[in-house]
PDB file of C-alpha atoms in Angstrom:
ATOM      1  CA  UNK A   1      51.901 -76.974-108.815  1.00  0.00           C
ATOM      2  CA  UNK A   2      53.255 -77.987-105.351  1.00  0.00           C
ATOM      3  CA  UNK A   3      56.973 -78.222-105.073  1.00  0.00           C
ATOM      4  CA  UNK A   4      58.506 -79.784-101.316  1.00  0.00           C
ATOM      5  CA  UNK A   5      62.036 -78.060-100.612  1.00  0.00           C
ATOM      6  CA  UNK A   6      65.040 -78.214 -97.982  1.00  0.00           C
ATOM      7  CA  UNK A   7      65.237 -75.327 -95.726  1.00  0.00           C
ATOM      8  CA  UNK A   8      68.793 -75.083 -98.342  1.00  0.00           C
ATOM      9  CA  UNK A   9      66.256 -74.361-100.785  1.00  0.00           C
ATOM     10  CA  UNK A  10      67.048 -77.672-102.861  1.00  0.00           C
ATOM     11  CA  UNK A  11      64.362 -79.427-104.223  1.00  0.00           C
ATOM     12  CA  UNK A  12      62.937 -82.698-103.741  1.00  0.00           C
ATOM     13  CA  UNK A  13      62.731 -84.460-106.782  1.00  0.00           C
ATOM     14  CA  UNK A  14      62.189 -88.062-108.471  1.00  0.00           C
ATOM     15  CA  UNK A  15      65.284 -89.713-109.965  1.00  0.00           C
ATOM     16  CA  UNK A  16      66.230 -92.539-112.093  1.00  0.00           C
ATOM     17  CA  UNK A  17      68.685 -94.641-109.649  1.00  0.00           C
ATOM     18  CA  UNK A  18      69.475 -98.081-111.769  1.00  0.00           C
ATOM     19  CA  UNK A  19      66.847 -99.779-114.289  1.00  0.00           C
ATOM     20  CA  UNK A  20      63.722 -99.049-113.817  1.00  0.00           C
ATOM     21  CA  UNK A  21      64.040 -98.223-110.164  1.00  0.00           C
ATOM     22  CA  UNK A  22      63.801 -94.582-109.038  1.00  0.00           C
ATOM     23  CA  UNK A  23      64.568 -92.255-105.622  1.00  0.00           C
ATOM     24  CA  UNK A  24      63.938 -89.273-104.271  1.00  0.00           C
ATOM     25  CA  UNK A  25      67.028 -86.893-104.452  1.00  0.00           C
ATOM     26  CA  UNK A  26      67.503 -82.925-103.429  1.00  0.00           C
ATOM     27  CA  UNK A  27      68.574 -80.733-106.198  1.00  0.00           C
ATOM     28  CA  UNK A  28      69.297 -77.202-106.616  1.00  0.00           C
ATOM     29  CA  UNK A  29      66.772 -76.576-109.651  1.00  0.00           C
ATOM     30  CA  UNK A  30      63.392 -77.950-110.030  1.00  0.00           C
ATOM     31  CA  UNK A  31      63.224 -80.738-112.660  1.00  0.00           C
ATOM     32  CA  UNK A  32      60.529 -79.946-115.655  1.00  0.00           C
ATOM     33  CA  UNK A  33      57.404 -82.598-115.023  1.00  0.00           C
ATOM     34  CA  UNK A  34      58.110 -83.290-110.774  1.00  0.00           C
ATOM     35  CA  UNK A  35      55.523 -82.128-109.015  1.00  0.00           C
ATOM     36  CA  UNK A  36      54.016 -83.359-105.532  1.00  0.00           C
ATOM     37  CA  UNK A  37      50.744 -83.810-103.959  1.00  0.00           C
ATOM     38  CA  UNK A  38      50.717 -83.766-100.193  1.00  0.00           C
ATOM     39  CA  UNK A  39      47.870 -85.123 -97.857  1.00  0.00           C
ATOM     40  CA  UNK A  40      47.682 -84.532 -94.771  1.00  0.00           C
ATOM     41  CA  UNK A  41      45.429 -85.685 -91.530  1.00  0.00           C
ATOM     42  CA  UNK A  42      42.816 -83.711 -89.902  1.00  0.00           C
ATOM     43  CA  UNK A  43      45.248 -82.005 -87.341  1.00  0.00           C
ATOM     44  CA  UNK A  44      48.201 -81.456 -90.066  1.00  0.00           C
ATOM     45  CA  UNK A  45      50.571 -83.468 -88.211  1.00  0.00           C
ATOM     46  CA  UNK A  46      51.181 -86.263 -90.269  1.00  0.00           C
ATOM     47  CA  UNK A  47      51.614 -86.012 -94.178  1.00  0.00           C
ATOM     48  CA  UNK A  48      52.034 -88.227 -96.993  1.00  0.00           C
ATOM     49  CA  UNK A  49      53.447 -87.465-100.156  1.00  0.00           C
ATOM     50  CA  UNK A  50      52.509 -89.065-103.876  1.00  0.00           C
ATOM     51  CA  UNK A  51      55.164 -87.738-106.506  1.00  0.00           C
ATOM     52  CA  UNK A  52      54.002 -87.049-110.144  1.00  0.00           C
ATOM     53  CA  UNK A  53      56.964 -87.619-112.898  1.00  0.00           C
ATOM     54  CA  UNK A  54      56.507 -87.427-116.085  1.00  0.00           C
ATOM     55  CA  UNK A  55      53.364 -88.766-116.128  1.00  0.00           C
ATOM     56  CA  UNK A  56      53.289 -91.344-113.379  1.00  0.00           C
ATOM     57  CA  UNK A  57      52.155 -91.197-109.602  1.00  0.00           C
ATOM     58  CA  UNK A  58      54.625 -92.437-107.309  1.00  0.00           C
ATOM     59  CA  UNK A  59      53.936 -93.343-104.033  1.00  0.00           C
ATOM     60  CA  UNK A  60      56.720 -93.228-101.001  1.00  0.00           C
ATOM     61  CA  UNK A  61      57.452 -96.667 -99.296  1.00  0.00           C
ATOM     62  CA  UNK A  62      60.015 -97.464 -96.492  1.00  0.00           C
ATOM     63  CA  UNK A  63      62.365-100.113 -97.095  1.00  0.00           C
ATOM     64  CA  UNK A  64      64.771-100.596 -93.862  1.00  0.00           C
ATOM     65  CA  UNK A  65      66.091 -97.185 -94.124  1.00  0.00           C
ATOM     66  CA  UNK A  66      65.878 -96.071 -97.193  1.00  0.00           C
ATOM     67  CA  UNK A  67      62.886 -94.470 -99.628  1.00  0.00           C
ATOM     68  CA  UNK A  68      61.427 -96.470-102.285  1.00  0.00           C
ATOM     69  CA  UNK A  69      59.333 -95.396-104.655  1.00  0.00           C
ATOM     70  CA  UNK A  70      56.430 -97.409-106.534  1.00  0.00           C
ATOM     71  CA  UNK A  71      54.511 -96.921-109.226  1.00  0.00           C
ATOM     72  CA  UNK A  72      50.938 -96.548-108.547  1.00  0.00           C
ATOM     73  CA  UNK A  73      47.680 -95.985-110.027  1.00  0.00           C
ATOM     74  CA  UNK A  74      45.732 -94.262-107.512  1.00  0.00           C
ATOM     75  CA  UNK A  75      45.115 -90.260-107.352  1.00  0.00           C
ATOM     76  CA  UNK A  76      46.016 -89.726-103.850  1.00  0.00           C
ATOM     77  CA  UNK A  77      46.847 -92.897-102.119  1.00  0.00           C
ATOM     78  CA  UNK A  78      46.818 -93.788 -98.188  1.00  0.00           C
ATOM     79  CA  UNK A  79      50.784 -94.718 -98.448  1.00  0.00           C
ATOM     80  CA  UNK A  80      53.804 -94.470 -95.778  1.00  0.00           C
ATOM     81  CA  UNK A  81      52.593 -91.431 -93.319  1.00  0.00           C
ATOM     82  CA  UNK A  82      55.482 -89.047 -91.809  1.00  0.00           C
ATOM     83  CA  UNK A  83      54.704 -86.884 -88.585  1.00  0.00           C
ATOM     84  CA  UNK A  84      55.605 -83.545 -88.995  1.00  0.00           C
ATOM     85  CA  UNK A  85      58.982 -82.564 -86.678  1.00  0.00           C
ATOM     86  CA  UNK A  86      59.165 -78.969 -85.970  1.00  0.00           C
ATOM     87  CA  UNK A  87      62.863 -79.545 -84.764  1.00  0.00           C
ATOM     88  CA  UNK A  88      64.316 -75.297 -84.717  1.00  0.00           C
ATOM     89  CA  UNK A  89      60.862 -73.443 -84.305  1.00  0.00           C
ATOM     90  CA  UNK A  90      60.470 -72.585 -87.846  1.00  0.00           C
ATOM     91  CA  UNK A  91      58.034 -73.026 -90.898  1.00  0.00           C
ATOM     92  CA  UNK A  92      60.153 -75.909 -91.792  1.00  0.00           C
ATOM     93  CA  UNK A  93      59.504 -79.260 -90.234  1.00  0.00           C
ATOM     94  CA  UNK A  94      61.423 -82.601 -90.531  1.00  0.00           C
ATOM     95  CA  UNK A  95      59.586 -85.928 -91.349  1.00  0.00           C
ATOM     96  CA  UNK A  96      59.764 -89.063 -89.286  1.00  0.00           C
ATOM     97  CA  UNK A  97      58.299 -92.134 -89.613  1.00  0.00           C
ATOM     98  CA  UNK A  98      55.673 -93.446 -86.982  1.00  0.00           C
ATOM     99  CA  UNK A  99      56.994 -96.806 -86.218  1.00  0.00           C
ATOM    100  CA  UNK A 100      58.057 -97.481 -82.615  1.00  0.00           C
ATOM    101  CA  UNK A 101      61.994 -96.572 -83.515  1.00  0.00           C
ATOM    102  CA  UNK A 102      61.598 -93.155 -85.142  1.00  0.00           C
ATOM    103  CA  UNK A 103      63.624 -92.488 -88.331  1.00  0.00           C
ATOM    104  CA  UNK A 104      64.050 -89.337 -89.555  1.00  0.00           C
ATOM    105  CA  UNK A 105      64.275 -88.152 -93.329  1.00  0.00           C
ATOM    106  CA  UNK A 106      67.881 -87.263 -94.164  1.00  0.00           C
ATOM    107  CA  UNK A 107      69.877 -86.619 -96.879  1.00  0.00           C
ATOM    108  CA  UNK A 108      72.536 -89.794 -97.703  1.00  0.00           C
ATOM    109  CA  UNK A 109      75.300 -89.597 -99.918  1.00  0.00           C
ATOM    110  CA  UNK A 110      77.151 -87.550-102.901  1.00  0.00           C
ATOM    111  CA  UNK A 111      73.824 -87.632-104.587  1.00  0.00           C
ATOM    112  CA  UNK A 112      71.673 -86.168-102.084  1.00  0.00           C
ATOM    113  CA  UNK A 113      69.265 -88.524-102.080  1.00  0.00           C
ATOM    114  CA  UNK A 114      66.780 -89.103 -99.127  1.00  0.00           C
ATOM    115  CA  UNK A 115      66.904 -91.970 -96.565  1.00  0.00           C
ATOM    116  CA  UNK A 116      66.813 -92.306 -92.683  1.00  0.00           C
ATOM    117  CA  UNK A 117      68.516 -92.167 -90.020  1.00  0.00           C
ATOM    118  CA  UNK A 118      67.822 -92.411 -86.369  1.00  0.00           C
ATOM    119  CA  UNK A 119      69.659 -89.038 -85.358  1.00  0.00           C
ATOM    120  CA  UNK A 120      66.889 -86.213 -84.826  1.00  0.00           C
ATOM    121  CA  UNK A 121      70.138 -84.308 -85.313  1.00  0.00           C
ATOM    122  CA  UNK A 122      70.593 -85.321 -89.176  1.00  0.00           C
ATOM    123  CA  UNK A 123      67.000 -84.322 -90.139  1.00  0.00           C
ATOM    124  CA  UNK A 124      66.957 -82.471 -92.787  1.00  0.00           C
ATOM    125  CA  UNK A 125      64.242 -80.016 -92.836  1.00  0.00           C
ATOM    126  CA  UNK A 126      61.443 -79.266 -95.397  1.00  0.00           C
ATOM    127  CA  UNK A 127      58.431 -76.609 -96.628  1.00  0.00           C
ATOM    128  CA  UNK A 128      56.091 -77.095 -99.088  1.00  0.00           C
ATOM    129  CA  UNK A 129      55.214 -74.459-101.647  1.00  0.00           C
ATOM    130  CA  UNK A 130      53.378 -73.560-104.760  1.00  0.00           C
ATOM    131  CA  UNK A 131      55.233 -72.591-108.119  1.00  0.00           C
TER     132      UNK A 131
END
């Protein structure tokens, strides 16, 4: 099973926000049933994530700046693509998006969940790994 994780070593994981709406969030222990599939292009520069929670695939859609996630029926869908940021020189990379402003995955609120920003600086920095 593939697991993505902060260079903190939280986990990103799939939260219920409010109804039936639900967000990505980093955690410090992996959630039973979250699991993530991860495609990436032919140079592995860009990536795109589809979560698996408790039985449903959810794929990763910008909204302004935040995450959204939607329910979706496909195995391994063509969704929202991120280039690959290797900000330090690290294994870890940071995710932006590919629109002509950049936004960069960060880390938003108490909660810890995962939104954007336009700061390079506030990118919070991932790996992927299997558990």
């Amino acid at each position: 099973m593939h697991v993505l994780m902060t260079d903190e070593g939280k986990y990103v994981v799939v939260q219920r926000s409010s109804k039936e709406q639900h967000q990505l969030a980093a955690v410090d222990t992996q959630s039973p049933g979250t699991s993530v599939e991860i495609k990436t292009d032919e140079d592995s520069k860009k990536v795109a994530f589809c979560f698996v929670h408790k039985s449903t695939r959810y794929i990763v859609k910008k909204h302004e700046k935040t995450l959204k996630l939607e329910p979706s029926s496909e195995p391994r869908p063509d969704n929202i693509w991120f280039s690959k940021e290797n900000l330090d020189g690290s294994e870890h990379y940071g995710l932006s998006t590919q629109a002509e402003t950049k936004l960069y995955v960060t880390l938003c609120g108490k909660r810890a969940i995962l939104c954007f920003s336009e700061d390079n600086s506030e990118c919070v920095q991932f790996n992927d790994t299997t558990v």
